[in-house]
C-alpha positions as a printed NumPy array, in Angstrom:
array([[  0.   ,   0.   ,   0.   ],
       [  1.18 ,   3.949,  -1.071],
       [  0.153,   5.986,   1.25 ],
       [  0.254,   9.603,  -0.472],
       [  3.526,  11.946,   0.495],
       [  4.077,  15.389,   1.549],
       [  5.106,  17.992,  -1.023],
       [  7.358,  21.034,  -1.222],
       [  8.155,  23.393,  -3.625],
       [ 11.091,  21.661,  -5.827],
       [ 12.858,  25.55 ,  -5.345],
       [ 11.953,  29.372,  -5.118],
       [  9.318,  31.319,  -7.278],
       [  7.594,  34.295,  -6.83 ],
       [  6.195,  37.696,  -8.346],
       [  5.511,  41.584,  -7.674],
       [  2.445,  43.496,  -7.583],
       [ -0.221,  45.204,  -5.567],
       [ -2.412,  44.082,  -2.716],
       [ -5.968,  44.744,  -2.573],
       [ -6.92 ,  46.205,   0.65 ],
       [ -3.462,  48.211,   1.553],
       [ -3.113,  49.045,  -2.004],
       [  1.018,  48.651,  -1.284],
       [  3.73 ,  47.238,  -3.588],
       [  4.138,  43.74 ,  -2.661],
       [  7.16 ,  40.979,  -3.574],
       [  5.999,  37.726,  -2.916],
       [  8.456,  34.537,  -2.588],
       [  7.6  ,  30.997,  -2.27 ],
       [ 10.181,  28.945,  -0.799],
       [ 10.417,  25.181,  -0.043],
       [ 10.464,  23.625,   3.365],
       [ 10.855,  20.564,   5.254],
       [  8.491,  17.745,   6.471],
       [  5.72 ,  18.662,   8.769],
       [  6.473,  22.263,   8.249],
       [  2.991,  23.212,   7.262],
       [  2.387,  26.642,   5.644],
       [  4.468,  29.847,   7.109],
       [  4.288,  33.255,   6.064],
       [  7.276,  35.056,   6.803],
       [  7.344,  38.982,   7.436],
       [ 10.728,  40.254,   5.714],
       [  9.906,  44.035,   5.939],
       [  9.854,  43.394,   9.705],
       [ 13.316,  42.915,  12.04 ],
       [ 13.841,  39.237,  13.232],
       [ 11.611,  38.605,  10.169],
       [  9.139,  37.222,  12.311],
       [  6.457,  33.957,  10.894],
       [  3.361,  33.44 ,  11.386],
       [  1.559,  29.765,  10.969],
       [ -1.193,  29.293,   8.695],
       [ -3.925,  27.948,  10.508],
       [ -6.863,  28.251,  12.416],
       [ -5.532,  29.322,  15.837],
       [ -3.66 ,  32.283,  13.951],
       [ -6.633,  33.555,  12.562],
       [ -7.647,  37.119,  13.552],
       [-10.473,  38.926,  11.349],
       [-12.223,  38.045,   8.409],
       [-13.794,  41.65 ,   7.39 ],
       [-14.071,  40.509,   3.633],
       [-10.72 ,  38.424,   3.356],
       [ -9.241,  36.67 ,   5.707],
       [ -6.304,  37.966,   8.308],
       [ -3.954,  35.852,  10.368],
       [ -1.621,  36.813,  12.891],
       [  1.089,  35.788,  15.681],
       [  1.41 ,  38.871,  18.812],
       [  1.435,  42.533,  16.417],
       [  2.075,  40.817,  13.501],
       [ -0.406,  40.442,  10.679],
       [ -0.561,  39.317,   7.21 ],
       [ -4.277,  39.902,   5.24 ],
       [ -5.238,  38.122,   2.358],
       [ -4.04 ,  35.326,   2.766],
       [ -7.066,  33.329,   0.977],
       [ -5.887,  33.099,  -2.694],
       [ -2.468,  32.304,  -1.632],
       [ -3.423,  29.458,   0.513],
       [ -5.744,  28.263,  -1.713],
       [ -3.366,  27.36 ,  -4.935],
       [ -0.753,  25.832,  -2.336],
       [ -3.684,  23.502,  -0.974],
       [ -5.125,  22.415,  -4.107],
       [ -1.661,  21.762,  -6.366],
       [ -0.924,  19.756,  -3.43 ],
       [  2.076,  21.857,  -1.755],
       [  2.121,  20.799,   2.316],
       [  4.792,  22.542,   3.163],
       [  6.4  ,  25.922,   2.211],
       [  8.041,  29.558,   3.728],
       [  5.702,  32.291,   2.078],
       [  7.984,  35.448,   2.091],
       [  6.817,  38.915,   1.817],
       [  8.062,  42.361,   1.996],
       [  4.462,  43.777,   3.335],
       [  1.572,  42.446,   5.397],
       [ -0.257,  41.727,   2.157],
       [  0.449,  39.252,  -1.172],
       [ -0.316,  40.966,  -4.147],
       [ -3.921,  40.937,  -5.702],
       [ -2.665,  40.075,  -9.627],
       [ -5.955,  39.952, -11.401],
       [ -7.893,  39.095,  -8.707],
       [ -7.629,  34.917,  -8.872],
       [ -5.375,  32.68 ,  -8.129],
       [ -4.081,  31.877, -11.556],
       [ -0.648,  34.02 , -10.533],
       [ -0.296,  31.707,  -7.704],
       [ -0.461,  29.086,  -9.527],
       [  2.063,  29.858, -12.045],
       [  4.376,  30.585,  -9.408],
       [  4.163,  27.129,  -7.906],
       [  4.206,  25.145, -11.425],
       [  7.248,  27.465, -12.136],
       [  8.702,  26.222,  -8.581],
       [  7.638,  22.88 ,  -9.241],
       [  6.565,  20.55 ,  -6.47 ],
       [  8.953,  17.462,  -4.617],
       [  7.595,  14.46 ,  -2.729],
       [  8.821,  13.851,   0.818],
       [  9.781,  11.153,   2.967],
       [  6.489,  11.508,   5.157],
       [  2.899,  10.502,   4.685],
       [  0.076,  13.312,   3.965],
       [ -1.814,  14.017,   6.884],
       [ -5.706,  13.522,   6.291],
       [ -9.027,  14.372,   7.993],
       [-11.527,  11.808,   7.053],
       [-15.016,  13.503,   7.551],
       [-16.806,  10.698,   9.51 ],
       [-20.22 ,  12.231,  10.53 ],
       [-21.517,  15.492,   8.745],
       [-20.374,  19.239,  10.766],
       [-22.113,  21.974,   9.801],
       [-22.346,  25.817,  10.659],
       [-24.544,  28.675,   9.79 ],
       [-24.668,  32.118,   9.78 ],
       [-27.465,  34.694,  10.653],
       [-26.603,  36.656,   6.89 ],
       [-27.537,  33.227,   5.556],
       [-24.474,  31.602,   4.976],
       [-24.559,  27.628,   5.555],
       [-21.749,  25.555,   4.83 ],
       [-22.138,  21.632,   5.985],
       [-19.545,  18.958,   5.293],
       [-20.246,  15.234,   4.4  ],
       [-18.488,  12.057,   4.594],
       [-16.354,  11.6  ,   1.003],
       [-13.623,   9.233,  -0.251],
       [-12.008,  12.55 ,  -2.341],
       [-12.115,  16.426,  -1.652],
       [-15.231,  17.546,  -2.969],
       [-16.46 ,  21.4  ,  -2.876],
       [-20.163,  22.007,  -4.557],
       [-21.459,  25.861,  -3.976],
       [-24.578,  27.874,  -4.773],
       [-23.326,  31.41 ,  -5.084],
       [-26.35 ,  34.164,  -4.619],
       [-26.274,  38.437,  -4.316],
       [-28.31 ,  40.533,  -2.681],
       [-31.88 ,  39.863,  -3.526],
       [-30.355,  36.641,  -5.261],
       [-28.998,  38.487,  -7.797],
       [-26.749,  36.465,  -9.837],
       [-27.469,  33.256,  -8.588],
       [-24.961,  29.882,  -9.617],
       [-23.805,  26.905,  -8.854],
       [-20.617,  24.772,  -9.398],
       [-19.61 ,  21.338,  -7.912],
       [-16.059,  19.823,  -8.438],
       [-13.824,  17.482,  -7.374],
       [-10.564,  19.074,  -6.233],
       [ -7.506,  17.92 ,  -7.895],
       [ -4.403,  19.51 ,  -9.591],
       [ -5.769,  20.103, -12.923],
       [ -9.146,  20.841, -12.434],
       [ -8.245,  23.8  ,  -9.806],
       [ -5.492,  25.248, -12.427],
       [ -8.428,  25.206, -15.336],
       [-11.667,  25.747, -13.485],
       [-11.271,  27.676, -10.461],
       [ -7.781,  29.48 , -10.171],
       [ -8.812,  32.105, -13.109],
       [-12.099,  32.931, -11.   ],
       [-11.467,  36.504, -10.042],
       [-12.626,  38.168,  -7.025],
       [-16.028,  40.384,  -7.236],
       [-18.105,  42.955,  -5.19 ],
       [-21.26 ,  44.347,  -5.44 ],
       [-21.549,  48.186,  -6.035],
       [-23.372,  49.02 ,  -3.105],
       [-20.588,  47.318,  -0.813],
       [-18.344,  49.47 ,  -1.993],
       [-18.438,  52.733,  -0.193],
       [-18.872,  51.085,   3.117],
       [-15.287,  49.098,   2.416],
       [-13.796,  52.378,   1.509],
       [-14.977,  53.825,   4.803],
       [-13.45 ,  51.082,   6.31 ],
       [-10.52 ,  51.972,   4.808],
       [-10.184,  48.976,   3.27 ],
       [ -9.821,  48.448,  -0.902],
       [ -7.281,  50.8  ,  -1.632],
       [ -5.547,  48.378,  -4.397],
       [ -8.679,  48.092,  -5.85 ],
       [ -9.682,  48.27 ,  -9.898],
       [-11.782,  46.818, -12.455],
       [ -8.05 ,  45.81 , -12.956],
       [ -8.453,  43.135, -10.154],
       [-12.022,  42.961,  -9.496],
       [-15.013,  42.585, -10.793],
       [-17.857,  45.147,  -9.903],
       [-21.765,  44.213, -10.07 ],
       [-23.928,  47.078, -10.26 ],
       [-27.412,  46.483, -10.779],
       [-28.219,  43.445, -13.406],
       [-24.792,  44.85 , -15.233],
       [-21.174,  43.496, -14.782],
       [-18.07 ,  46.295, -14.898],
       [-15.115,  44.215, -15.694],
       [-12.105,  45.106, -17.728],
       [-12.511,  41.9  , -19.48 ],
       [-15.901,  39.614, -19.704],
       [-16.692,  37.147, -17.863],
       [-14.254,  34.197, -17.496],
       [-17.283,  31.651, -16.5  ],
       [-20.748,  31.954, -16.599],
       [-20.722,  30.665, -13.162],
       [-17.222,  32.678, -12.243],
       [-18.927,  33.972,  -9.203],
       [-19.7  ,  30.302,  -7.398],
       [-16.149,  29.17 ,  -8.354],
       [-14.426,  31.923,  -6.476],
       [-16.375,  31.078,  -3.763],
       [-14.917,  27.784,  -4.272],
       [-11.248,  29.105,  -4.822],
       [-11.984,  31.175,  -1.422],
       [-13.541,  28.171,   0.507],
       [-10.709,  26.107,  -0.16 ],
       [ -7.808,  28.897,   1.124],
       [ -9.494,  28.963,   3.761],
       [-10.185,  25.91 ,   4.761],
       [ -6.645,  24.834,   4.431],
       [ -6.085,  26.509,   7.989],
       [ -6.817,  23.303,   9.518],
       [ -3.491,  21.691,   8.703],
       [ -4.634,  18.236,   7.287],
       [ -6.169,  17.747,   4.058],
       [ -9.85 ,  17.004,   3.658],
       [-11.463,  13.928,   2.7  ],
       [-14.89 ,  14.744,   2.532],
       [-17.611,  16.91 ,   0.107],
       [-18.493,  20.303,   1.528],
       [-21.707,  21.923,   0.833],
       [-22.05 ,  25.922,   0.661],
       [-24.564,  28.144,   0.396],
       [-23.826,  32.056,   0.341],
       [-20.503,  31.363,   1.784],
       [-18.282,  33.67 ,   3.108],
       [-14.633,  33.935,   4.98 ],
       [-16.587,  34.257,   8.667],
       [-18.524,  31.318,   7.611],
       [-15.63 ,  29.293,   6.321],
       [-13.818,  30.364,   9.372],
       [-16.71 ,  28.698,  11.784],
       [-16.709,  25.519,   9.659],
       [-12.71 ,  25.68 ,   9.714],
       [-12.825,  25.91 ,  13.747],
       [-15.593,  23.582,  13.921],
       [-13.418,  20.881,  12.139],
       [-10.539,  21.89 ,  13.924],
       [-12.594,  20.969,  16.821],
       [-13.856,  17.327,  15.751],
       [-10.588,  16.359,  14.602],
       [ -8.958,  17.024,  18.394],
       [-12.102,  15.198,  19.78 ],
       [-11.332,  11.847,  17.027],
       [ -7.631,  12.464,  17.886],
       [ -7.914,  12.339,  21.954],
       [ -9.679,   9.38 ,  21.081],
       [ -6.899,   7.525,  19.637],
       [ -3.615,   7.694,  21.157],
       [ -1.134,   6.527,  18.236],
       [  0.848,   3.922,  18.797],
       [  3.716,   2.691,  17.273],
       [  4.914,  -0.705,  15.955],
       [  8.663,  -1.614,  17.174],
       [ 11.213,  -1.728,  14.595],
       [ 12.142,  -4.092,  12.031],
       [ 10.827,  -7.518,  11.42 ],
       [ 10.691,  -9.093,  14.432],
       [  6.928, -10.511,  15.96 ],
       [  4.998,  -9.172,  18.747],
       [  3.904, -10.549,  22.059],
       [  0.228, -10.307,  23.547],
       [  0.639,  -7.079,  25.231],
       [  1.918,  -5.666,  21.696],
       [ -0.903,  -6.927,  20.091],
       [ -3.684,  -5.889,  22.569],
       [ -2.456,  -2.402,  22.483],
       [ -3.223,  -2.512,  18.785],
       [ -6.104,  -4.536,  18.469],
       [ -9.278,  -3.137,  20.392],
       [-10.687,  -6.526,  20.692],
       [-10.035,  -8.403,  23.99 ],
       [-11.6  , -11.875,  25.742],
       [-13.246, -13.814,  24.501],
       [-12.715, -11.995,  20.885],
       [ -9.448, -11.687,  20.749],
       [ -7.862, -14.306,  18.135],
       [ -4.369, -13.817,  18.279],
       [ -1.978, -14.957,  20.777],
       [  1.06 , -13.627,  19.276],
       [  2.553, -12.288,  15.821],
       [  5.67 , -14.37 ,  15.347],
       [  6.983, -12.176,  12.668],
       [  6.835, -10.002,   9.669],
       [  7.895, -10.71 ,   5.935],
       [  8.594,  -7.647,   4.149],
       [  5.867,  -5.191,   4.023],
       [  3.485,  -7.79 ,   2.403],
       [  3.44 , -10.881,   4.913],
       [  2.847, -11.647,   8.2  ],
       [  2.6  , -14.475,  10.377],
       [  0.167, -14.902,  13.998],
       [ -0.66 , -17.955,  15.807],
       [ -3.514, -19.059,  18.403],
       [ -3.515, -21.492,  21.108],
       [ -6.546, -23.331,  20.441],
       [ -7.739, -24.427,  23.809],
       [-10.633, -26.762,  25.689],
       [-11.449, -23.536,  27.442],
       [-12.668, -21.251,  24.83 ],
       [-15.79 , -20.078,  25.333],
       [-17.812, -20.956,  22.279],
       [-16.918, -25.383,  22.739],
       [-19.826, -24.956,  25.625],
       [-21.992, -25.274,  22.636],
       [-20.424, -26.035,  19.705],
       [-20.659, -28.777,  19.496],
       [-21.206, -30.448,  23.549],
       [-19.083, -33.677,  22.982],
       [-17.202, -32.602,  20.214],
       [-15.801, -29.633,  20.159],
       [-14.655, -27.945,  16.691],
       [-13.063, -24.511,  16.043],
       [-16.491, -22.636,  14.208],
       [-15.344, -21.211,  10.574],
       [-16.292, -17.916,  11.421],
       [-13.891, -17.602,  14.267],
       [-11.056, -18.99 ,  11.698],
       [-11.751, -15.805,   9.607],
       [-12.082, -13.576,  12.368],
       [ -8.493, -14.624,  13.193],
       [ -7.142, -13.883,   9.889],
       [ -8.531, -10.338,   9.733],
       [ -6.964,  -9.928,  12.733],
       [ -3.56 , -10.581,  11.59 ],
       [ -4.039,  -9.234,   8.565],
       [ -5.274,  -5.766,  10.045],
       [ -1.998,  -5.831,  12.293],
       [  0.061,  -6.23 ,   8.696],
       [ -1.834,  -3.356,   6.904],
       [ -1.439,  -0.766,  10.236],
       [  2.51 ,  -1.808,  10.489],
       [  2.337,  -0.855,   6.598],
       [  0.471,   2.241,   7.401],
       [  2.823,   2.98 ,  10.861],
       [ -0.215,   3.658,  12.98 ],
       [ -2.03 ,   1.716,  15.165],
       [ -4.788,   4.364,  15.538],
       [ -7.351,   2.424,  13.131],
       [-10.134,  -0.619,  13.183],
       [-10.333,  -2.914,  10.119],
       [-13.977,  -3.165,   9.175],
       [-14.506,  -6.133,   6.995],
       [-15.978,  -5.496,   3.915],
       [-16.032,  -9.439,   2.2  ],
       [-14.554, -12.637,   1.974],
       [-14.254, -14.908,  -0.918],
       [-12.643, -17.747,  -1.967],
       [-13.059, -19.126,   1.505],
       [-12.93 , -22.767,   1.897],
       [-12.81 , -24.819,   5.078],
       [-10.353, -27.74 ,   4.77 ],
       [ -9.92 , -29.574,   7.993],
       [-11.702, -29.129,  11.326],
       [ -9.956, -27.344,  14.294],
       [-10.294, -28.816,  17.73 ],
       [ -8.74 , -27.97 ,  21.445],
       [ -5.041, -28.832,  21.667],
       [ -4.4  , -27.722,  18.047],
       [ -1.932, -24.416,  17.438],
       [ -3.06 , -22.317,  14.629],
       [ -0.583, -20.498,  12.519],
       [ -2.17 , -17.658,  10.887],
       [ -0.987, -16.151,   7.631],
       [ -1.707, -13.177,   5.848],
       [ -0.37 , -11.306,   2.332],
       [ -1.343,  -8.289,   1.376],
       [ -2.811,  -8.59 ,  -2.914],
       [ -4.149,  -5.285,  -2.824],
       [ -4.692,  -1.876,  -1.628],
       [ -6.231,   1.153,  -3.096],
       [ -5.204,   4.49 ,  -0.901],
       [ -4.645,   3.806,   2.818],
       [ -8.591,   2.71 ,   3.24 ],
       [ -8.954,  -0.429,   1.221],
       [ -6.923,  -3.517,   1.251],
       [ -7.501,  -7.191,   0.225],
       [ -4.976, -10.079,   1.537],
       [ -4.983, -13.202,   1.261],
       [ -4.852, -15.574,   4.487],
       [ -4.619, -18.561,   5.808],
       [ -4.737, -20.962,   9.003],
       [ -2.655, -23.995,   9.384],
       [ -2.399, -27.001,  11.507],
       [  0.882, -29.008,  11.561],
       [  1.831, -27.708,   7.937],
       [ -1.306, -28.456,   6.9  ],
       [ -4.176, -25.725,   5.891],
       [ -7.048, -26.08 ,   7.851],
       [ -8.772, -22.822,   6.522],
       [ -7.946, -19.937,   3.82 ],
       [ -9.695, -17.126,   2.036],
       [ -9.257, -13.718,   0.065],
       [-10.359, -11.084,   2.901],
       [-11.093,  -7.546,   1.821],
       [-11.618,  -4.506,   4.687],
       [-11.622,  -1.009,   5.335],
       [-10.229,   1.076,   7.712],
       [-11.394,   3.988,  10.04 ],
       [-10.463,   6.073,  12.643],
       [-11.04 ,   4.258,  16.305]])
């Protein structure tokens, strides 16, 4: 089994310009960095060049973009940026500018994203960190904002987009790779309706702002330098904004969210509100790690990654590993196991069931040595090709085998297993199973 790596930037990119709200001259560097690093922007206008983290416990206002900051020191914007790093899959990078603003370009994040393909990306020794959605969060917001997110196998982001008195209304749903974010979404730009605009200005906010880098709707009519890049531009920078800012919660997102009307507080509250279930799975499930090398486990190894105990448990002891495909258990079949009371009074055989319960059990320690977490449950999903050769009975020692044939992400995985009886297979069958959170 692959289990996805961590990306950098392969070396340094980065571009000049304006930013929106300060209206200041801007350089803008992106930078590679290590394993684990995360996101950092990094103030070089300021002495000590201070950095700030990008995530959720950094973030300070979200007046129509969205702020973070560490002590006095704040860097605005930060949405679009964010955005392209999440979506052409760049985990960890230095973001280095001489203001507290990245410049605006044309209002998307098509600059960004030249930037980074002109960096290029580099795989890392380190697995991806993921949040699989497991039960649905959702928050909403008394200007009518509601954003819920669902349980998904892939990153999914479907939003219906609507103005004041619904003005404008659209929808667009996508999966979130690579290439769909550089050709549908990046090249949204960001737009405002006329009658926010005064109000901003009072707020002294806007100052970089032109039909340059914006679009302007006023009335049923759009004021744009150039026309419309999308019918539907307005949902998808909704989309290109949901995602920047939703990448403040450190792991990537497994899961399909939902938005109506959204906007940065709204995103913020469903970015905190994740933030929040994630801790809550994560005190949950202390990880635990396998020991080293090849060598088997004994009981107490195996009960603190298994969750199943008496009279469940089915595995005595791994005797040893093969590789990162094989793996070898065995069971003590004795008189006093709980289910020969009744099956069957007088002779006593090992029930089939129990045989296959074993080898999932083996095979589940193989796939989370693979996956170097003992944090998960292995959910069987089906068994075939399983035949019952011999019958088992008390006194016997069962030697439990299990390769690994298949796996698709780190979720699925099909082995194939067996249980023998003085060299000879008593049992065997092709076991497939998921894997979730505990």
């Amino acid at each position: 089994m692959t289990a996805e790596l961590q990306h950098t930037l392969a070396k340094s990119a980065g571009f000049s310009g304006t930013s929106l709200h300060t209206g200041e001259k801007v350089t803008l560097k992106l930078q590679p960095a290590p394993v684990d690093h995360g996101i950092k922007f990094k103030r070089k206008d300021l002495a000590d060049e201070p950095t700030i983290d990008a995530n959720v416990a950094n973030l300070k206002t979200v007046e129509r973009a969205t702020t973070i900051g560490e002590g006095a020191v704040r860097v605005h914007t930060v949405e679009h940026v964010l955005s392209a790093l999440s979506a052409m899959g760049v985990d960890n990078a230095i973001i280095e500018m001489d203001a507290n603003e990245p410049p605006i370009g044309d209002g998307s994040a098509a600059p960004y994203v030249e930037v980074i393909k002109k960096a290029g990306t580099a795989a890392q020794e380190a697995p991806r960190r993921f949040f699989d959605v497991r039960e649905p969060i959702h928050v909403e917001s008394k200007s009518g904002s509601l954003l819920v997110l669902l349980p998904d196998d892939k990153f999914r982001v479907s939003c219906t987009q609507a103005g004041p008195n619904n003005r404008f209304t659209q929808f667009f749903s996508a999966e979130i790779s690579p290439a769909l974010y550089e050709r549908e979404i990046a090249p949204a730009r960001t737009f405002v309706y006329y009658e926010e605009v005064a109000p901003l200005m009072e707020k002294n906010l806007i100052k970089g702002g032109s039909l340059e880098n914006a679009i302007v709707v006023r009335g049923d009519a759009v004021l744009s330098k150039e026309p419309l890049r999308f019918a539907d531009e307005f949902a998808r920078h909704k989309i290109l904004d949901i995602i920047g800012d939703i990448a403040l919660i450190g792991p990537r997102i497994r899961g399909h969210i939902i938005a109506v009307k959204p906007g940065h507080a709204a995103n913020a509250d469903l970015a905190r509100a994740i933030v929040k279930q994630h801790a809550k799975i994560t005190a949950l499930s202390v990880p635990r790690t396998f020991p080293p090398g090849e060598g088997g486990l004994d009981i107490n190894q195996v009960m603190e990654i298994l969750p199943h105990r008496f009279p469940f448990l089915m595995v005595d002891r791994i005797l040893g590993f093969e590789g990162e495909t094989k793996c070898t258990g065995m069971k003590t079949v004795t008189v006093n196991e709980p289910y020969f009371a009744g099956h069957f009074p007088g002779h006593p055989v090992m029930p089939g069931v129990l045989q296959i319960e074993a080898m999932a059990q083996v095979a589940s320690i193989l796939l989370m040595k693979l996956a170097k977490s003992a944090s998960r449950i292995g959910y069987f999903m089906s068994a075939d090709e399983v035949k019952f050769r011999k019958p088992v009975f008390p006194g016997d020692t069962l030697f439990i085998h299990a390769e690994l044939i298949k796996a698709r992400s780190n979720r699925l995985a099909k082995a194939r297993c067996s249980c023998v009886v003085n060299d000879a297979v008593v049992s065997e069958g092709d076991l497939m199973f998921t894997f979730l959170d505990k």
